[in-house]
PDB file of C-alpha atoms in Angstrom:
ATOM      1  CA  UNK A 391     -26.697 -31.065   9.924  1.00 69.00           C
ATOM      2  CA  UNK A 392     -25.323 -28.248   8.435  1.00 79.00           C
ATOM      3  CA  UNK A 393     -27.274 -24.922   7.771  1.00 88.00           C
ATOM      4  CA  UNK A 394     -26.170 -24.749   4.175  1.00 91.00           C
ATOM      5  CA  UNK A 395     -25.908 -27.937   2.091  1.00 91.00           C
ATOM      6  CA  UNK A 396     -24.611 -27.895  -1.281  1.00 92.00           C
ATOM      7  CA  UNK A 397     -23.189 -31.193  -3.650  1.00 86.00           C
ATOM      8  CA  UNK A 398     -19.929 -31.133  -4.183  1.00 83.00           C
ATOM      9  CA  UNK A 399     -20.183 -32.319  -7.357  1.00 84.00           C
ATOM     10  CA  UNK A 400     -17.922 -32.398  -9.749  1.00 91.00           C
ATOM     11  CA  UNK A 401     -20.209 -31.081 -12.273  1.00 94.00           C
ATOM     12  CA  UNK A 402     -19.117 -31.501 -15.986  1.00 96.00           C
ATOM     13  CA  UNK A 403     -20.650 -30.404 -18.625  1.00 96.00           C
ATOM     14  CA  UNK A 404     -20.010 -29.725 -22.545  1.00 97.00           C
ATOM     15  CA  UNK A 405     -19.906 -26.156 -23.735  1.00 97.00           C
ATOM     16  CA  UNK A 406     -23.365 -24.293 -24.351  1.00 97.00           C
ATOM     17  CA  UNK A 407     -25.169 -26.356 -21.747  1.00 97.00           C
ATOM     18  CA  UNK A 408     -27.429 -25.307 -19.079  1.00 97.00           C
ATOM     19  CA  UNK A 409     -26.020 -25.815 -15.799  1.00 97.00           C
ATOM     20  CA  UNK A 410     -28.197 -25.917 -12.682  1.00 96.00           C
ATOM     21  CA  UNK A 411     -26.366 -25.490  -9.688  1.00 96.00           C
ATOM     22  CA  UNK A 412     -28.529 -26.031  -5.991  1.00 96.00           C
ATOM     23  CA  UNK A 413     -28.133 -25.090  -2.740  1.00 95.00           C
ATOM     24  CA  UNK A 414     -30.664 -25.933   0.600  1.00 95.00           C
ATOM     25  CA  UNK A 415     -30.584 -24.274   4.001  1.00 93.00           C
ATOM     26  CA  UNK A 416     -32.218 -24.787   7.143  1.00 92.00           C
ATOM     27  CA  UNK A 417     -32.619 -21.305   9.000  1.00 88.00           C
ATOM     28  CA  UNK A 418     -36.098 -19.782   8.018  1.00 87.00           C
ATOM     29  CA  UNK A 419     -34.638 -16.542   8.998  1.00 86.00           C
ATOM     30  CA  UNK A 420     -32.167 -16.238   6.402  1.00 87.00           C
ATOM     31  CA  UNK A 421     -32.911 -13.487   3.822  1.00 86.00           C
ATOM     32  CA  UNK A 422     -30.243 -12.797   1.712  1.00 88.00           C
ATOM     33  CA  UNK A 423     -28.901 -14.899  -0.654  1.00 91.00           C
ATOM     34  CA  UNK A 424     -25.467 -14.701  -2.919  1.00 92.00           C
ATOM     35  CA  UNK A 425     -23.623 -16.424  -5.329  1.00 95.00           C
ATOM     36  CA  UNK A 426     -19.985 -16.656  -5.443  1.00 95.00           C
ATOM     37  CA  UNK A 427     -17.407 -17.776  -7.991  1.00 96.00           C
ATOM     38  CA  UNK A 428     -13.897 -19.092  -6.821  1.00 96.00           C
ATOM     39  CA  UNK A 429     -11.601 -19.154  -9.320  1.00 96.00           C
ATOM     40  CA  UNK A 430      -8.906 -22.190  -8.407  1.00 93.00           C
ATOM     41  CA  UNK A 431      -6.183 -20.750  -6.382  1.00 90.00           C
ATOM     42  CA  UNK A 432      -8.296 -17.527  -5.779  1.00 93.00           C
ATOM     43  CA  UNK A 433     -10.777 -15.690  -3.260  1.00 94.00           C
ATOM     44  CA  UNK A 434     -14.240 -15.701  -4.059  1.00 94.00           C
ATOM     45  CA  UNK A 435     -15.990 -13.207  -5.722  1.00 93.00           C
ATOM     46  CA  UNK A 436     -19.956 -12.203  -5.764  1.00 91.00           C
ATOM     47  CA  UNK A 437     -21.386 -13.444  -8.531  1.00 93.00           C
ATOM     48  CA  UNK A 438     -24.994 -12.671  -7.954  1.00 89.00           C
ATOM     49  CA  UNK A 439     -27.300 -11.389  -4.740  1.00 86.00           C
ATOM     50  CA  UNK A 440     -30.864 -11.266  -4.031  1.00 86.00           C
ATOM     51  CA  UNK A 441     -33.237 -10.626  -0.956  1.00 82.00           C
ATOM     52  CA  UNK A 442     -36.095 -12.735  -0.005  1.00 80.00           C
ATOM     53  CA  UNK A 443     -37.560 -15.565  -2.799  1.00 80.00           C
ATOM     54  CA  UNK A 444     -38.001 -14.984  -6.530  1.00 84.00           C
ATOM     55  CA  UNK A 445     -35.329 -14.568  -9.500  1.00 90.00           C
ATOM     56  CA  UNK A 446     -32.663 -12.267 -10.126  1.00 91.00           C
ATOM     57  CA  UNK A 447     -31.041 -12.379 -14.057  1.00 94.00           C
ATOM     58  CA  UNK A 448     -27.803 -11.453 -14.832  1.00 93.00           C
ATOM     59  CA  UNK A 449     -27.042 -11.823 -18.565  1.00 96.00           C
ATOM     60  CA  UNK A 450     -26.220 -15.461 -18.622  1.00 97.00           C
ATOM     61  CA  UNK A 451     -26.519 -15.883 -15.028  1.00 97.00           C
ATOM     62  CA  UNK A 452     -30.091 -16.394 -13.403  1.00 96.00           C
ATOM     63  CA  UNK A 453     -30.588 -16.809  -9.232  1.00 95.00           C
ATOM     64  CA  UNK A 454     -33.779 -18.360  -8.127  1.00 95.00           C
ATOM     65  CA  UNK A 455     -34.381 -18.662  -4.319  1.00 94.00           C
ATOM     66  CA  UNK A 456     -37.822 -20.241  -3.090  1.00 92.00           C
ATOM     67  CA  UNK A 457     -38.262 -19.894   1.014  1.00 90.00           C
ATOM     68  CA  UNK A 458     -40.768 -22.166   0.948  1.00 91.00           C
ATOM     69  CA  UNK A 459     -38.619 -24.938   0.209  1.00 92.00           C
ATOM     70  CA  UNK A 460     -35.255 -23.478   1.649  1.00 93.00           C
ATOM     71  CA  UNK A 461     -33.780 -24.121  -1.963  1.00 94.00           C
ATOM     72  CA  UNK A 462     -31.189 -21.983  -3.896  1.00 94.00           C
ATOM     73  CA  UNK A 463     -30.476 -21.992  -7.488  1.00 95.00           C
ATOM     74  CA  UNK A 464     -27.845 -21.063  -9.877  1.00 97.00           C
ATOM     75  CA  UNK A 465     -28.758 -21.596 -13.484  1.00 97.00           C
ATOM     76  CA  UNK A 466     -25.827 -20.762 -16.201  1.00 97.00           C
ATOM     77  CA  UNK A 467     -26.855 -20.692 -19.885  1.00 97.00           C
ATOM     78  CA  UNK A 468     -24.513 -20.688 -22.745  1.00 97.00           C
ATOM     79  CA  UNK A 469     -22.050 -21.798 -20.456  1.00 97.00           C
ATOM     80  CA  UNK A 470     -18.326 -21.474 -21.527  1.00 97.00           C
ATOM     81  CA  UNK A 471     -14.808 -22.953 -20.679  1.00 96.00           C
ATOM     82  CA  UNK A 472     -14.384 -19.779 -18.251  1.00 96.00           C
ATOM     83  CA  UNK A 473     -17.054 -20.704 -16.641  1.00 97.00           C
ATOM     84  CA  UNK A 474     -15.371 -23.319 -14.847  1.00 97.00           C
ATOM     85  CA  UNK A 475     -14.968 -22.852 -11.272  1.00 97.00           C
ATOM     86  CA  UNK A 476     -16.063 -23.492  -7.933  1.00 96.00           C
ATOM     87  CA  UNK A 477     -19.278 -22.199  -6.894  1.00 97.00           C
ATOM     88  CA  UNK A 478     -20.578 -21.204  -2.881  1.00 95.00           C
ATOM     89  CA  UNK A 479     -24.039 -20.875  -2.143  1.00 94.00           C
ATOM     90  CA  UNK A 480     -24.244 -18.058   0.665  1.00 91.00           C
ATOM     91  CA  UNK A 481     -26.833 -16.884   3.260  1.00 90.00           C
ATOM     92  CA  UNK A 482     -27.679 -14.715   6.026  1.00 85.00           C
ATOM     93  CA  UNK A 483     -30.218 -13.132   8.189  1.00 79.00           C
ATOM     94  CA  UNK A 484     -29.870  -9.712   9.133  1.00 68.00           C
ATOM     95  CA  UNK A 485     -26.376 -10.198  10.775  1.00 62.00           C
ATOM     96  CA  UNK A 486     -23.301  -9.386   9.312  1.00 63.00           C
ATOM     97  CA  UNK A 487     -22.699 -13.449   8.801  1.00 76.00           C
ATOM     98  CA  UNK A 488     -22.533 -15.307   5.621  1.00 85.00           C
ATOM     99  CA  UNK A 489     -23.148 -18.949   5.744  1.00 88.00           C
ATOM    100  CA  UNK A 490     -21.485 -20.917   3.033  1.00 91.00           C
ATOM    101  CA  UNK A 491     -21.829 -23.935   1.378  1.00 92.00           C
ATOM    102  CA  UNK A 492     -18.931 -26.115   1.100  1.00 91.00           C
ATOM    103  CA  UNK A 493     -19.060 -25.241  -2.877  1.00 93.00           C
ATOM    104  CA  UNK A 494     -19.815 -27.088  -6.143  1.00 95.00           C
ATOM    105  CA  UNK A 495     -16.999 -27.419  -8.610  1.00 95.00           C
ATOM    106  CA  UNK A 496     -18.073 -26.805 -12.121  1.00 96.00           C
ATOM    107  CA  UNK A 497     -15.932 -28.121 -15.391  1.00 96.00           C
ATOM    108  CA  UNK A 498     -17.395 -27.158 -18.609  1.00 97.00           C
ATOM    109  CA  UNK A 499     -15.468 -28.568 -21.590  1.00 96.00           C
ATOM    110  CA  UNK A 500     -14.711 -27.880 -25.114  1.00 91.00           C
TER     111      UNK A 500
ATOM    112  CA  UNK B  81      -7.343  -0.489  -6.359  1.00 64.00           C
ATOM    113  CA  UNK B  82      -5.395  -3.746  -5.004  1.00 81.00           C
ATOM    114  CA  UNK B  83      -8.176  -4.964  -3.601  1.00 93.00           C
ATOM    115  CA  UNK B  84      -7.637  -7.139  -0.252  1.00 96.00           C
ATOM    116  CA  UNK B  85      -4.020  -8.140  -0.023  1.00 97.00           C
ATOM    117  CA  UNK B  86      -3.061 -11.359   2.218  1.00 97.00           C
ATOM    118  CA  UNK B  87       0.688 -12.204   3.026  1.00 96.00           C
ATOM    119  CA  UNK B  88       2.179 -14.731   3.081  1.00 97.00           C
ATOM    120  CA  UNK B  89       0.749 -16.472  -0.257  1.00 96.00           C
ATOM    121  CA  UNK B  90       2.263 -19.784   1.241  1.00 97.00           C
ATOM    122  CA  UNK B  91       3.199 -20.852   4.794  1.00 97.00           C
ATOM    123  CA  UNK B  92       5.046 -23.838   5.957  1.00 97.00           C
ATOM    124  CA  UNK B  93       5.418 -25.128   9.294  1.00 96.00           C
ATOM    125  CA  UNK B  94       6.338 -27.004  11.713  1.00 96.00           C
ATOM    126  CA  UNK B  95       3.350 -28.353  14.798  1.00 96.00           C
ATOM    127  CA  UNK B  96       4.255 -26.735  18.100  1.00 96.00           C
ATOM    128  CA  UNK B  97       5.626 -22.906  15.606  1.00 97.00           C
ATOM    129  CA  UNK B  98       3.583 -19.666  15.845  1.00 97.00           C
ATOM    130  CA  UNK B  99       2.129 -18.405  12.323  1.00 98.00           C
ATOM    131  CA  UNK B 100       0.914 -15.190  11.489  1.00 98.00           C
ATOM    132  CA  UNK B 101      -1.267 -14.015   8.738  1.00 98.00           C
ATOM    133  CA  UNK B 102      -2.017 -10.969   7.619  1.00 98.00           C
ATOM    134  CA  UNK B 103      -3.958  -8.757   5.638  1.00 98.00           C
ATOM    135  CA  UNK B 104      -4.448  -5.068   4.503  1.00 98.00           C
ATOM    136  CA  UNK B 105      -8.279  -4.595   3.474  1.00 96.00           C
ATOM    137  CA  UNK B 106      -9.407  -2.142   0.920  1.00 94.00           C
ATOM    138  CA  UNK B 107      -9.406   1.587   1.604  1.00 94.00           C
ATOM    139  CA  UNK B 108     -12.523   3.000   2.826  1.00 91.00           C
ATOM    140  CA  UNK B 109     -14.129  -0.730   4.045  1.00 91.00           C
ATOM    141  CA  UNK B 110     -14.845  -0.950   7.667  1.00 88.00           C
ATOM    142  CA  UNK B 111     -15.878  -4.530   7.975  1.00 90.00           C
ATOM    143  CA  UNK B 112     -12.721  -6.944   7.775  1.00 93.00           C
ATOM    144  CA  UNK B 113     -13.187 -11.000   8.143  1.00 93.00           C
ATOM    145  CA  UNK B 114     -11.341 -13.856   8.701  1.00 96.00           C
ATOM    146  CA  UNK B 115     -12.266 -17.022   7.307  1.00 96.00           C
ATOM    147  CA  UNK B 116     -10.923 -20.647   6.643  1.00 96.00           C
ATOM    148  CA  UNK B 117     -11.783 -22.909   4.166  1.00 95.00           C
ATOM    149  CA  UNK B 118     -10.984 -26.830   3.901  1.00 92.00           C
ATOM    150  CA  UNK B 119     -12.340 -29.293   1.203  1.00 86.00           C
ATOM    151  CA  UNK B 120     -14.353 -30.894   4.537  1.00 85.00           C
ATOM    152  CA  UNK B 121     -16.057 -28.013   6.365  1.00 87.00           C
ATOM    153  CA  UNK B 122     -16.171 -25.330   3.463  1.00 88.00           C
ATOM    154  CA  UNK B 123     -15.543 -21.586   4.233  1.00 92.00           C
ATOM    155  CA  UNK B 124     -16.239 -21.380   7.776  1.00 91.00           C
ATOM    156  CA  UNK B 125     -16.105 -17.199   9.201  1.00 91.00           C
ATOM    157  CA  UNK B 126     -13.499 -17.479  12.203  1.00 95.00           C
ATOM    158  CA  UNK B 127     -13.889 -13.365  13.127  1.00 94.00           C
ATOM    159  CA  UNK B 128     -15.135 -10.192  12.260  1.00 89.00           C
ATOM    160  CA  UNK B 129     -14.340  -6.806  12.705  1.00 92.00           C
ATOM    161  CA  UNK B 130     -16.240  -3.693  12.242  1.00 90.00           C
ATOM    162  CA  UNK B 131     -14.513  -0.137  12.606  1.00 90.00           C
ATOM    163  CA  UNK B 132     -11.663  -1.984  14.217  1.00 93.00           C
ATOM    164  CA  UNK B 133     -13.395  -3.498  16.711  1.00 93.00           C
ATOM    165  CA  UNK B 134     -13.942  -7.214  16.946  1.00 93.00           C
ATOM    166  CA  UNK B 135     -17.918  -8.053  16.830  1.00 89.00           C
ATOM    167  CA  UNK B 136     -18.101 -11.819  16.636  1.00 87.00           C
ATOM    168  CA  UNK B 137     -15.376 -14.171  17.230  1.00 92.00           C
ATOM    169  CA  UNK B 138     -17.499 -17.520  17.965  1.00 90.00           C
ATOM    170  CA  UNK B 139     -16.305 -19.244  15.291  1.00 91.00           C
ATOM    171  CA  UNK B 140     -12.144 -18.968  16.627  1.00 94.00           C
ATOM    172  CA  UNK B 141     -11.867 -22.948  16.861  1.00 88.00           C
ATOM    173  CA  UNK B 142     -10.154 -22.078  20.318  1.00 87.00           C
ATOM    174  CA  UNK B 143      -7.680 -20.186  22.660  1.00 91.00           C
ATOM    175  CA  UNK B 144      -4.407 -21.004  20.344  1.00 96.00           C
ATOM    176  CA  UNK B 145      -6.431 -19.029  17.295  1.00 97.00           C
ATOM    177  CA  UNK B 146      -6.467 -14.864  17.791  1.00 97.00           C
ATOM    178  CA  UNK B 147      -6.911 -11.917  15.630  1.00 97.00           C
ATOM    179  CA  UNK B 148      -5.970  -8.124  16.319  1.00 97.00           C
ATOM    180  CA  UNK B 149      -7.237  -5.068  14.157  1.00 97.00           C
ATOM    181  CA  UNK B 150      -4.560  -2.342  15.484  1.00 96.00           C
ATOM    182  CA  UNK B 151      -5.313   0.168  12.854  1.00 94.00           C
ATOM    183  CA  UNK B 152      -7.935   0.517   9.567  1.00 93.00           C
ATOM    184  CA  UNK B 153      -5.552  -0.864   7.097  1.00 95.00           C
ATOM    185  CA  UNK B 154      -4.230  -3.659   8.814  1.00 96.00           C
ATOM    186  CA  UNK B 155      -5.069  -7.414  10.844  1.00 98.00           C
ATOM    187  CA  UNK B 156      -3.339 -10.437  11.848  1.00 98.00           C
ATOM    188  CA  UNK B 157      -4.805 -13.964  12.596  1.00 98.00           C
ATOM    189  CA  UNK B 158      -2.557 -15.446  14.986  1.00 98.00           C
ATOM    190  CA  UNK B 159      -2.069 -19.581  15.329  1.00 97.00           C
ATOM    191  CA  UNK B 160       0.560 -20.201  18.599  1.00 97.00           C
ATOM    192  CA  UNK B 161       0.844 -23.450  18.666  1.00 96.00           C
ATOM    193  CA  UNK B 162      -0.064 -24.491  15.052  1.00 96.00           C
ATOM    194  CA  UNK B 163      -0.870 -27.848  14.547  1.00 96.00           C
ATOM    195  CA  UNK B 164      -1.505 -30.384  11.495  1.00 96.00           C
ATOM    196  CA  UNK B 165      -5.521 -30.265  11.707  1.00 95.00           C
ATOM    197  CA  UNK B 166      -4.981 -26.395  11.433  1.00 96.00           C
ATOM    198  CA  UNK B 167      -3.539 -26.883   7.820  1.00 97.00           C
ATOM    199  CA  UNK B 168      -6.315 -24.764   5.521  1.00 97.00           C
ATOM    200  CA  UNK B 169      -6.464 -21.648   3.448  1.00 97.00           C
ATOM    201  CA  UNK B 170      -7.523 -18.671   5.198  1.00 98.00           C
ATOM    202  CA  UNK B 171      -8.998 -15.861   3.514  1.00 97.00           C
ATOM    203  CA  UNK B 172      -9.145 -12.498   4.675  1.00 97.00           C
ATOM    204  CA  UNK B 173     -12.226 -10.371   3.082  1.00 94.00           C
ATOM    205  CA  UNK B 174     -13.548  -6.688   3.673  1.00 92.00           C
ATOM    206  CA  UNK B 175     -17.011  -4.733   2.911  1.00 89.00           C
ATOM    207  CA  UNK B 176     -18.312  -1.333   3.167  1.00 85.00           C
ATOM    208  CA  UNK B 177     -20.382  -0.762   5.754  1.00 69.00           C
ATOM    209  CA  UNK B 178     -24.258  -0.020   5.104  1.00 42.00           C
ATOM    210  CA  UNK B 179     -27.225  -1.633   4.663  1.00 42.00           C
ATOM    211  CA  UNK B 180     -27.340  -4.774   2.275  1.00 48.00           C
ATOM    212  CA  UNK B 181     -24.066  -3.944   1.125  1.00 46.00           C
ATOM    213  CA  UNK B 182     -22.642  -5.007   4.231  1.00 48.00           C
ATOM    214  CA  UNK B 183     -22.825  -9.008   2.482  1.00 63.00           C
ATOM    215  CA  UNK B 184     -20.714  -7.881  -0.389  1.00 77.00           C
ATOM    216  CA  UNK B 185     -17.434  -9.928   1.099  1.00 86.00           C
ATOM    217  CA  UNK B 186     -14.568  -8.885  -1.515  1.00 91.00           C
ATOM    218  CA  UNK B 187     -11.913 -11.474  -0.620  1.00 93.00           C
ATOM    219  CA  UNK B 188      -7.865 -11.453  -0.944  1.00 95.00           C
ATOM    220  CA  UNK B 189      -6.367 -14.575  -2.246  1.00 95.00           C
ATOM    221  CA  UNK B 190      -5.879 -16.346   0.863  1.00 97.00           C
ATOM    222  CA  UNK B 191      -2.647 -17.857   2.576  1.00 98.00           C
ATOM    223  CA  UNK B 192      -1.998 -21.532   2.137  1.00 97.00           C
ATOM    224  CA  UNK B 193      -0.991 -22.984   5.396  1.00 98.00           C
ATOM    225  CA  UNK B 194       0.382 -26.298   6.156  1.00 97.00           C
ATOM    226  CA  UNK B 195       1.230 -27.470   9.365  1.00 97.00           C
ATOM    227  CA  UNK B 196       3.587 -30.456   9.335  1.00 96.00           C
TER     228      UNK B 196
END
């Protein structure tokens, strides 16, 4: 099993949805949690990082991680064509190690 | 600033050829990090470095896979011999050092290997 599961998806959706994009781990001793957007042909970038469980907003962009479950979320609102893009769950501990999820590729149309 | 910068862009090869990768991190970031990502396995971290120094190389799939730091601005990820199942795109990514910040990966646009 891996420590960081995530659908693959695709995920398409029409423009000005609400996109809900999940991640679970395994590790209880994960406490950080990111987001990152890959752009195709691109390195990731951080999208959006919080410590421990609760939510995090970011203008369109809201994080939501309960422990108790081991569950990650990535909610997008008003989402747009540029919006489209892969998107990694991440974790660690206290260790300078991310653990990724293999991504969820997101297509919002027009 | 360039932010991370990987070379080659694109690498083709042949099984049995050596292939190098490299990478010049940003200024000022002491953490560097290899990774490798495949539609299978996701982004899987190979190595790290901090201040030059390599910290954690358990995830170096084996011997043929190695990675030198000789100087602050500069790292290689050797393959000698390269084969087909070593066909990915491997990012290179650096991070100030400090606290939380220390997760904030900022990643160059990766090399595109294929190993024929």
């Amino acid at each position: 099993q891996k420590e960081v599961e995530q659908d693959p998806g695709p995920l398409s959706v029409p423009e000005g949805a609400i996109v809900s994009l999940n991640c679970t781990y395994s590790n209880s001793a994960f406490q950080y949690f990111m987001w990152y957007r890959q752009y195709s042909r691109k390195g990731p970038e951080l999208l959006m990082y919080t410590y421990s469980s609760g939510n995090k907003e970011d203008g369109r962009f809201t994080a939501q991680v309960d422990k108790s479950s081991k569950y990650i979320s990535l909610f997008i609102r008003d989402s747009q064509p540029s919006d489209s893009a892969t998107y990694l769950c991440a974790t660690t501990g206290t260790a300078s190690k991310l653990t990724f999820g293999t991504g969820t590729r997101l297509q919002v149309t027009l | 600033d360039a932010g991370v910068i990987q070379s080659p862009r694109h690498e083709v090869t042949e099984m049995g050829q050596e292939v190098t990768l490299r990478c010049k991190p940003i200024s000022g970031h002491n953490s560097l990090f290899w990774y490798r990502q495949t539609m299978m396995r996701g982004l899987e971290l190979l190595i790290y470095f901090n201040n030059n120094v390599p910290i954690d190389d358990s995830g170096m799939p084996e011997d043929r896979f190695s990675a030198k730091m000789p100087n602050a601005s500069f790292s290689t990820l050797k393959i000698q011999p390269s084969e087909p199942r070593d066909s990915a795109v491997y990012f290179c990514a650096s991070s100030p050092t400090g606290g939380s910040f220390n997760e904030k990966l900022f990643f160059g646009s990766g090399t595109q290997l294929s190993v024929l």
